Short mmCIF file of C-alpha atoms in Angstrom, two decimals:
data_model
loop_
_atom_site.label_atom_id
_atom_site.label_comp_id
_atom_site.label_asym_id
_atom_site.label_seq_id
_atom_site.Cartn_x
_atom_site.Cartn_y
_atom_site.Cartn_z
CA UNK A 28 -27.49 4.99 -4.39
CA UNK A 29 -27.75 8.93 -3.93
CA UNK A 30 -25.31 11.57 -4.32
CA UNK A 31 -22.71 12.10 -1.65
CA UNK A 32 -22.77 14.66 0.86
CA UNK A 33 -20.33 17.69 1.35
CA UNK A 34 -20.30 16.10 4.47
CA UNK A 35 -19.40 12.18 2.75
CA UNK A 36 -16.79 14.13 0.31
CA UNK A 37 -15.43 16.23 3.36
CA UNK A 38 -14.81 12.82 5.35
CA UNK A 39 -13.40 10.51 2.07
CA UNK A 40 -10.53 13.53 1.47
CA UNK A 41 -9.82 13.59 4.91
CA UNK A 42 -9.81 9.86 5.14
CA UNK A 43 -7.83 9.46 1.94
CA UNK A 44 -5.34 12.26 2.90
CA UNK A 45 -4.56 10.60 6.59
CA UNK A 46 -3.77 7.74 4.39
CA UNK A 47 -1.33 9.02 2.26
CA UNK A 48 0.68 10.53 4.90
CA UNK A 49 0.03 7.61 6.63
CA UNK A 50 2.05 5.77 4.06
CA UNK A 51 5.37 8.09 4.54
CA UNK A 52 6.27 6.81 8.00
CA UNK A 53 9.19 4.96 7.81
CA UNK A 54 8.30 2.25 9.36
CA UNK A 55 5.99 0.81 6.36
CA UNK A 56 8.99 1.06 4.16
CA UNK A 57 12.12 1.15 5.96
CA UNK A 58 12.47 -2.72 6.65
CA UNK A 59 11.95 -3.40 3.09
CA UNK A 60 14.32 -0.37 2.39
CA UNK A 61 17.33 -2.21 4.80
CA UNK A 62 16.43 -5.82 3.44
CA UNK A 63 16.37 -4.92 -0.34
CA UNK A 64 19.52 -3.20 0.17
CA UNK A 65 21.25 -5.93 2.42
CA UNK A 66 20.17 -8.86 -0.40
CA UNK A 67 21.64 -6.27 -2.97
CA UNK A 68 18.19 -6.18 -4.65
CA UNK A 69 17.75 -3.67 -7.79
CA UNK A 70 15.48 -0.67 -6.80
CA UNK A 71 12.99 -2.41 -9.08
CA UNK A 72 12.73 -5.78 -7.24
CA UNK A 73 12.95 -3.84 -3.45
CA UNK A 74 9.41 -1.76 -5.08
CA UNK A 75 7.94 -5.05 -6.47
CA UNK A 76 7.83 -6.53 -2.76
#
């Protein structure tokens, strides 16, 4: 395979950083937030599922 690109890096950050934020709207991890807290899970078990 050859060597990446400025242009192939350039895109995989920006992919990988879209991701991440991706990940901090609420709702990927507010339902298991509310049902974790409703079963009166441990923080531990709530971040397991």
């Amino acid at each position: 395979m050859d060597s990446f690109t400025a242009e192939d890096l350039s895109t995989i950050g920006g992919i990988a950083t879209v991701s991440i934020l991706h990940s901090f709207i609420p709702t990927h991890w507010l339902p298991f937030s509310i049902v974790g807290r409703a079963q009166k899970w441990t923080l531990s078990r709530t971040l397991l599922v």
